[in-house]
Amino acid sequence: MSTEHSHEHFPEGASCCSGSCGSGSCCCSGDAIGPVPAVLGIALFISALAAGGDSLAGMAAYVGSYLLIGWDVLKAAFLGMMRGRAINENFLMSIASLGAMFLGDYSEAVGVMLFYRVGEYLQERAVGSSRRSVSELMSLRPEDRPCEKSRSRR
């Protein structure tokens, strides 16, 4: 039985993609959104909602928040296409949000990307928690000892 397989293994605490190595292809967006781009993106999104999408300032705020929140997803979708693995969650989220932008629903485009990234963040936290729990359980198992032959008295 061969132990070779197509995906990489990472040290404890690190992950490929967003914990989805089970598919065998690690071409995801990396980690979930970081706190700085998330806060800046949300602040721009709120200011865009306040300014309205019809004004130039509102459109600029929507585009800025979209790029802050979704840049990693767009990049991963592009890299996936270049590697011949176009149909993945990053590609689908990019098409959905860019389609909304094209149709003029800027708030929907940013909202879709924002909720996707928040979902990725929550998924990473859940996977990390599960891994820690499994590691703790594995440390509780008894040590493997060679079988001791029972001595029989005659």
Coordinates of N, CA and C in Angstrom, one line a residue:
M1 N 0.8 -1.2 0.0 CA 0.0 0.0 0.0 C 0.9 1.2 0.0
S2 N 0.7 2.1 -1.0 CA 1.5 3.3 -1.1 C 1.0 4.4 -0.2
T3 N 2.0 5.2 0.4 CA 1.6 6.3 1.3 C 1.7 7.6 0.5
E4 N 2.0 7.6 -0.8 CA 2.0 8.9 -1.5 C 0.6 9.3 -1.9
H5 N 0.4 10.6 -1.8 CA -0.8 11.2 -2.2 C -0.6 12.7 -2.6
S6 N -1.6 13.3 -3.2 CA -1.4 14.5 -4.0 C -1.4 15.8 -3.2
H7 N -1.7 15.8 -1.9 CA -1.7 17.1 -1.2 C -0.6 17.1 -0.1
E8 N -0.4 18.3 0.3 CA 0.7 18.6 1.3 C 0.2 18.4 2.7
H9 N 1.1 18.1 3.6 CA 0.8 18.1 5.0 C 1.5 19.3 5.7
F10 N 0.8 19.9 6.6 CA 1.3 21.1 7.2 C 1.5 20.8 8.7
P11 N 2.4 21.6 9.4 CA 2.6 21.4 10.8 C 1.3 21.8 11.6
E12 N 1.3 21.3 12.8 CA 0.1 21.5 13.6 C -0.2 23.0 13.7
G13 N -1.4 23.3 13.5 CA -1.9 24.7 13.6 C -1.9 25.4 12.3
A14 N -1.1 24.9 11.3 CA -1.1 25.5 10.0 C -2.1 24.8 9.1
S15 N -2.6 25.4 8.1 CA -3.5 24.7 7.2 C -3.3 25.1 5.8
C16 N -3.7 24.2 4.9 CA -3.7 24.5 3.5 C -5.0 25.1 3.2
C17 N -5.1 26.0 2.4 CA -6.4 26.6 2.0 C -7.1 27.1 3.3
S18 N -8.3 26.6 3.4 CA -9.0 27.0 4.6 C -9.5 25.7 5.3
G19 N -8.5 24.8 5.3 CA -8.9 23.5 6.0 C -9.5 22.5 5.0
S20 N -9.5 22.8 3.7 CA -10.2 21.9 2.8 C -9.2 21.0 2.0
C21 N -8.2 20.5 2.6 CA -7.3 19.6 2.0 C -7.9 18.3 1.6
G22 N -9.0 18.0 2.1 CA -9.7 16.7 1.8 C -9.9 16.5 0.3
S23 N -10.0 17.6 -0.4 CA -10.2 17.5 -1.9 C -9.0 17.1 -2.6
G24 N -7.8 17.2 -2.0 CA -6.6 16.9 -2.6 C -6.0 18.0 -3.4
S25 N -6.6 19.2 -3.5 CA -6.0 20.3 -4.2 C -6.0 21.5 -3.3
C26 N -4.8 22.0 -3.1 CA -4.7 23.2 -2.2 C -4.5 24.4 -3.0
C27 N -5.5 25.0 -3.5 CA -5.4 26.2 -4.3 C -6.4 27.2 -3.8
C28 N -6.7 27.2 -2.5 CA -7.7 28.1 -2.0 C -7.1 29.5 -1.7
S29 N -7.9 30.3 -1.1 CA -7.5 31.7 -0.9 C -6.5 31.9 0.2
G30 N -6.0 30.9 0.9 CA -5.2 31.0 2.0 C -6.0 31.1 3.2
D31 N -5.6 31.9 4.1 CA -6.3 32.0 5.4 C -7.5 32.9 5.2
A32 N -8.4 32.9 6.2 CA -9.6 33.8 6.2 C -9.1 35.2 6.2
I33 N -9.9 36.1 6.0 CA -9.6 37.5 6.0 C -8.9 38.0 7.3
G34 N -7.9 38.8 7.2 CA -7.2 39.3 8.4 C -8.0 40.4 9.0
P35 N -7.7 40.8 10.2 CA -8.5 41.8 10.9 C -8.5 43.2 10.3
V36 N -7.3 43.6 9.8 CA -7.1 44.9 9.3 C -7.9 45.1 8.0
P37 N -7.7 44.3 7.0 CA -8.6 44.4 5.8 C -10.1 44.3 6.1
A38 N -10.4 43.4 7.0 CA -11.8 43.3 7.3 C -12.4 44.5 7.9
V39 N -11.7 45.1 8.9 CA -12.2 46.3 9.5 C -12.3 47.5 8.5
L40 N -11.2 47.7 7.8 CA -11.2 48.7 6.8 C -12.3 48.5 5.7
G41 N -12.4 47.3 5.2 CA -13.4 47.0 4.2 C -14.8 47.2 4.7
I42 N -15.1 46.8 6.0 CA -16.4 47.0 6.5 C -16.7 48.5 6.7
A43 N -15.7 49.3 7.2 CA -15.8 50.7 7.3 C -16.1 51.4 6.0
L44 N -15.4 51.0 5.0 CA -15.7 51.6 3.6 C -17.0 51.1 3.1
F45 N -17.4 49.9 3.4 CA -18.8 49.4 3.0 C -19.9 50.3 3.7
I46 N -19.7 50.5 5.0 CA -20.7 51.3 5.7 C -20.7 52.8 5.1
S47 N -19.6 53.3 4.8 CA -19.5 54.7 4.2 C -20.1 54.7 2.8
A48 N -19.9 53.6 2.1 CA -20.5 53.5 0.8 C -22.1 53.4 0.9
L49 N -22.6 52.7 1.8 CA -24.0 52.6 2.0 C -24.6 54.0 2.4
A50 N -23.8 54.7 3.2 CA -24.3 56.1 3.6 C -24.2 57.0 2.5
A51 N -23.2 56.9 1.6 CA -23.0 57.9 0.5 C -24.0 57.5 -0.7
G52 N -24.3 56.3 -0.8 CA -25.2 55.8 -1.9 C -24.4 55.4 -3.1
G53 N -24.8 54.5 -3.8 CA -24.1 54.0 -5.0 C -24.1 54.8 -6.2
D54 N -25.0 55.8 -6.2 CA -25.1 56.7 -7.4 C -24.0 57.7 -7.5
S55 N -23.4 58.1 -6.3 CA -22.4 59.1 -6.3 C -21.0 58.5 -6.7
L56 N -20.1 59.3 -7.1 CA -18.8 58.8 -7.4 C -18.1 58.4 -6.2
A57 N -18.3 59.1 -5.1 CA -17.7 58.7 -3.8 C -18.2 57.4 -3.3
G58 N -19.5 57.1 -3.5 CA -20.1 55.9 -3.1 C -19.6 54.7 -3.9
M59 N -19.5 54.9 -5.2 CA -19.0 53.8 -6.1 C -17.5 53.5 -5.7
A60 N -16.7 54.6 -5.5 CA -15.3 54.4 -5.1 C -15.2 53.6 -3.8
A61 N -16.1 53.9 -2.8 CA -16.1 53.2 -1.5 C -16.5 51.8 -1.7
Y62 N -17.5 51.5 -2.6 CA -17.9 50.1 -2.8 C -16.7 49.4 -3.4
V63 N -16.1 49.9 -4.5 CA -15.0 49.2 -5.1 C -13.8 49.0 -4.2
G64 N -13.5 50.0 -3.4 CA -12.4 49.9 -2.4 C -12.7 48.8 -1.3
S65 N -13.9 48.8 -0.8 CA -14.3 47.8 0.2 C -14.3 46.4 -0.5
Y66 N -14.8 46.3 -1.7 CA -14.8 45.0 -2.4 C -13.3 44.5 -2.6
L67 N -12.4 45.4 -3.0 CA -11.0 44.9 -3.2 C -10.4 44.6 -1.8
L68 N -10.6 45.3 -0.8 CA -10.1 45.0 0.5 C -10.6 43.7 1.0
I69 N -11.8 43.4 0.9 CA -12.4 42.2 1.4 C -12.2 41.0 0.5
G70 N -12.2 41.2 -0.8 CA -12.2 40.1 -1.7 C -11.0 39.9 -2.6
W71 N -9.9 40.7 -2.3 CA -8.7 40.5 -3.2 C -8.1 39.1 -3.1
D72 N -8.0 38.5 -2.0 CA -7.4 37.2 -1.9 C -8.3 36.2 -2.6
V73 N -9.6 36.3 -2.6 CA -10.5 35.4 -3.3 C -10.3 35.5 -4.8
L74 N -10.3 36.8 -5.3 CA -10.1 37.1 -6.7 C -8.8 36.5 -7.2
K75 N -7.7 36.7 -6.4 CA -6.4 36.2 -6.8 C -6.3 34.7 -6.8
A76 N -7.0 34.1 -5.8 CA -7.0 32.6 -5.8 C -7.8 32.0 -7.0
A77 N -8.9 32.7 -7.3 CA -9.6 32.3 -8.5 C -8.8 32.4 -9.8
F78 N -8.1 33.5 -9.9 CA -7.2 33.6 -11.1 C -6.1 32.6 -11.1
L79 N -5.5 32.4 -10.0 CA -4.4 31.4 -10.0 C -5.0 30.0 -10.2
G80 N -6.2 29.7 -9.7 CA -6.8 28.4 -10.0 C -7.0 28.2 -11.5
M81 N -7.5 29.3 -12.1 CA -7.7 29.2 -13.6 C -6.4 28.9 -14.3
M82 N -5.3 29.6 -13.9 CA -4.0 29.4 -14.5 C -3.5 28.0 -14.3
R83 N -3.9 27.3 -13.2 CA -3.4 26.0 -12.9 C -4.3 24.9 -13.5
G84 N -5.4 25.3 -14.2 CA -6.3 24.4 -14.8 C -7.4 23.9 -13.8
R85 N -7.5 24.5 -12.7 CA -8.5 24.1 -11.7 C -9.5 25.3 -11.5
A86 N -10.2 25.6 -12.5 CA -11.0 26.9 -12.5 C -12.2 26.8 -11.6
I87 N -12.9 25.6 -11.6 CA -14.1 25.5 -10.9 C -13.9 25.1 -9.4
N88 N -13.8 26.2 -8.6 CA -13.7 26.0 -7.2 C -14.5 27.1 -6.5
E89 N -14.5 27.1 -5.2 CA -15.4 28.1 -4.5 C -14.9 29.5 -4.7
N90 N -13.6 29.7 -4.9 CA -13.1 31.1 -5.1 C -13.6 31.6 -6.5
F91 N -13.6 30.7 -7.5 CA -14.0 31.1 -8.8 C -15.5 31.4 -8.8
L92 N -16.3 30.6 -8.1 CA -17.7 30.8 -8.1 C -18.1 32.1 -7.3
M93 N -17.4 32.3 -6.2 CA -17.7 33.6 -5.5 C -17.2 34.8 -6.3
S94 N -16.2 34.7 -7.0 CA -15.7 35.8 -7.8 C -16.7 36.1 -8.9
I95 N -17.2 35.1 -9.6 CA -18.2 35.2 -10.7 C -19.5 35.9 -10.1
A96 N -19.9 35.4 -9.0 CA -21.2 35.9 -8.4 C -21.0 37.3 -8.0
S97 N -19.9 37.7 -7.4 CA -19.8 39.1 -6.9 C -19.4 40.0 -8.1
L98 N -18.6 39.6 -9.0 CA -18.3 40.4 -10.2 C -19.6 40.6 -11.0
G99 N -20.4 39.6 -11.1 CA -21.7 39.7 -11.8 C -22.6 40.7 -11.2
A100 N -22.6 40.7 -9.9 CA -23.5 41.7 -9.2 C -22.9 43.1 -9.4
M101 N -21.6 43.2 -9.4 CA -21.0 44.6 -9.7 C -21.4 45.0 -11.1
F102 N -21.3 44.1 -12.1 CA -21.6 44.4 -13.5 C -23.1 44.8 -13.6
L103 N -23.9 44.2 -12.8 CA -25.4 44.6 -12.9 C -25.7 45.8 -12.1
G104 N -24.7 46.4 -11.4 CA -24.9 47.6 -10.7 C -25.3 47.5 -9.2
D105 N -25.4 46.2 -8.8 CA -25.7 46.0 -7.4 C -24.4 45.9 -6.5
Y106 N -23.8 47.1 -6.3 CA -22.5 47.1 -5.7 C -22.6 46.7 -4.2
S107 N -23.7 47.1 -3.5 CA -23.8 46.6 -2.1 C -24.0 45.1 -2.0
E108 N -24.7 44.5 -3.0 CA -24.8 43.1 -3.0 C -23.5 42.4 -3.2
A109 N -22.7 42.9 -4.2 CA -21.4 42.3 -4.5 C -20.5 42.3 -3.3
V110 N -20.4 43.5 -2.6 CA -19.6 43.6 -1.4 C -20.1 42.7 -0.3
G111 N -21.5 42.7 -0.1 CA -22.1 41.9 0.9 C -21.8 40.4 0.7
V112 N -21.9 39.9 -0.5 CA -21.7 38.5 -0.8 C -20.3 38.1 -0.5
M113 N -19.3 39.0 -0.9 CA -17.9 38.7 -0.6 C -17.6 38.8 0.9
L114 N -18.2 39.7 1.6 CA -18.0 39.9 3.0 C -18.6 38.7 3.8
F115 N -19.8 38.3 3.5 CA -20.4 37.1 4.2 C -19.6 35.8 3.9
Y116 N -19.1 35.7 2.7 CA -18.2 34.5 2.3 C -17.0 34.5 3.2
R117 N -16.3 35.7 3.3 CA -15.1 35.8 4.1 C -15.3 35.5 5.6
V118 N -16.4 36.1 6.1 CA -16.8 35.8 7.5 C -17.0 34.3 7.7
G119 N -17.7 33.7 6.7 CA -17.9 32.2 6.8 C -16.6 31.5 6.8
E120 N -15.6 31.9 6.0 CA -14.3 31.2 6.0 C -13.6 31.4 7.3
Y121 N -13.7 32.6 7.9 CA -13.1 32.8 9.2 C -13.7 31.9 10.3
L122 N -15.0 31.8 10.3 CA -15.7 30.9 11.3 C -15.4 29.5 11.0
Q123 N -15.2 29.1 9.8 CA -14.9 27.7 9.4 C -13.5 27.4 9.9
E124 N -12.5 28.3 9.7 CA -11.2 28.1 10.2 C -11.1 27.9 11.7
R125 N -11.9 28.8 12.4 CA -11.9 28.7 13.9 C -12.5 27.3 14.3
A126 N -13.5 26.8 13.7 CA -14.1 25.6 14.0 C -13.2 24.4 13.7
V127 N -12.5 24.5 12.6 CA -11.6 23.4 12.3 C -10.4 23.4 13.3
G128 N -9.9 24.6 13.6 CA -8.8 24.7 14.6 C -9.2 24.1 15.9
S129 N -10.4 24.4 16.4 CA -10.9 23.9 17.6 C -11.1 22.4 17.6
S130 N -11.6 21.9 16.5 CA -11.7 20.5 16.4 C -10.4 19.8 16.4
R131 N -9.4 20.3 15.7 CA -8.1 19.7 15.7 C -7.5 19.7 17.1
R132 N -7.6 20.8 17.8 CA -7.1 20.8 19.2 C -7.8 19.8 20.1
S133 N -9.1 19.7 19.9 CA -9.9 18.7 20.7 C -9.4 17.3 20.4
V134 N -9.2 17.0 19.1 CA -8.7 15.6 18.7 C -7.3 15.4 19.2
S135 N -6.5 16.4 19.2 CA -5.1 16.2 19.7 C -5.1 16.0 21.2
E136 N -6.0 16.7 21.9 CA -6.1 16.4 23.4 C -6.6 15.0 23.6
L137 N -7.6 14.6 22.9 CA -8.1 13.2 23.0 C -7.0 12.2 22.7
M138 N -6.2 12.4 21.7 CA -5.2 11.5 21.4 C -4.1 11.4 22.4
S139 N -3.9 12.5 23.2 CA -2.9 12.4 24.2 C -3.4 11.6 25.4
L140 N -4.7 11.4 25.5 CA -5.3 10.6 26.6 C -5.2 9.1 26.4
R141 N -5.0 8.7 25.2 CA -5.0 7.3 24.9 C -3.8 6.6 25.6
P142 N -4.0 5.3 26.0 CA -2.9 4.6 26.7 C -1.7 4.3 25.7
E143 N -0.6 4.2 26.3 CA 0.6 3.9 25.5 C 0.5 2.5 25.0
D144 N 1.0 2.3 23.8 CA 1.1 0.9 23.3 C 2.2 0.2 24.0
R145 N 1.9 -1.0 24.6 CA 2.9 -1.8 25.2 C 2.8 -3.2 24.6
P146 N 4.0 -3.8 24.5 CA 4.0 -5.2 24.0 C 3.2 -6.1 25.0
C147 N 2.5 -7.0 24.4 CA 1.8 -8.0 25.2 C 2.7 -8.7 26.2
E148 N 2.2 -8.8 27.4 CA 3.0 -9.6 28.4 C 2.4 -11.0 28.4
K149 N 3.2 -11.9 28.4 CA 2.8 -13.3 28.4 C 2.4 -13.6 29.9
S150 N 1.2 -14.1 30.0 CA 0.8 -14.5 31.4 C 1.5 -15.7 31.8
R151 N 1.9 -15.7 33.0 CA 2.6 -16.9 33.5 C 1.6 -17.8 34.2
S152 N 1.7 -18.9 33.8 CA 0.7 -19.9 34.4 C 1.4 -20.7 35.5
R153 N 0.8 -20.8 36.6 CA 1.4 -21.6 37.7 C 1.0 -23.0 37.5
R154 N 1.8 -23.9 37.8 CA 1.5 -25.3 37.7 C 1.4 -25.9 39.0

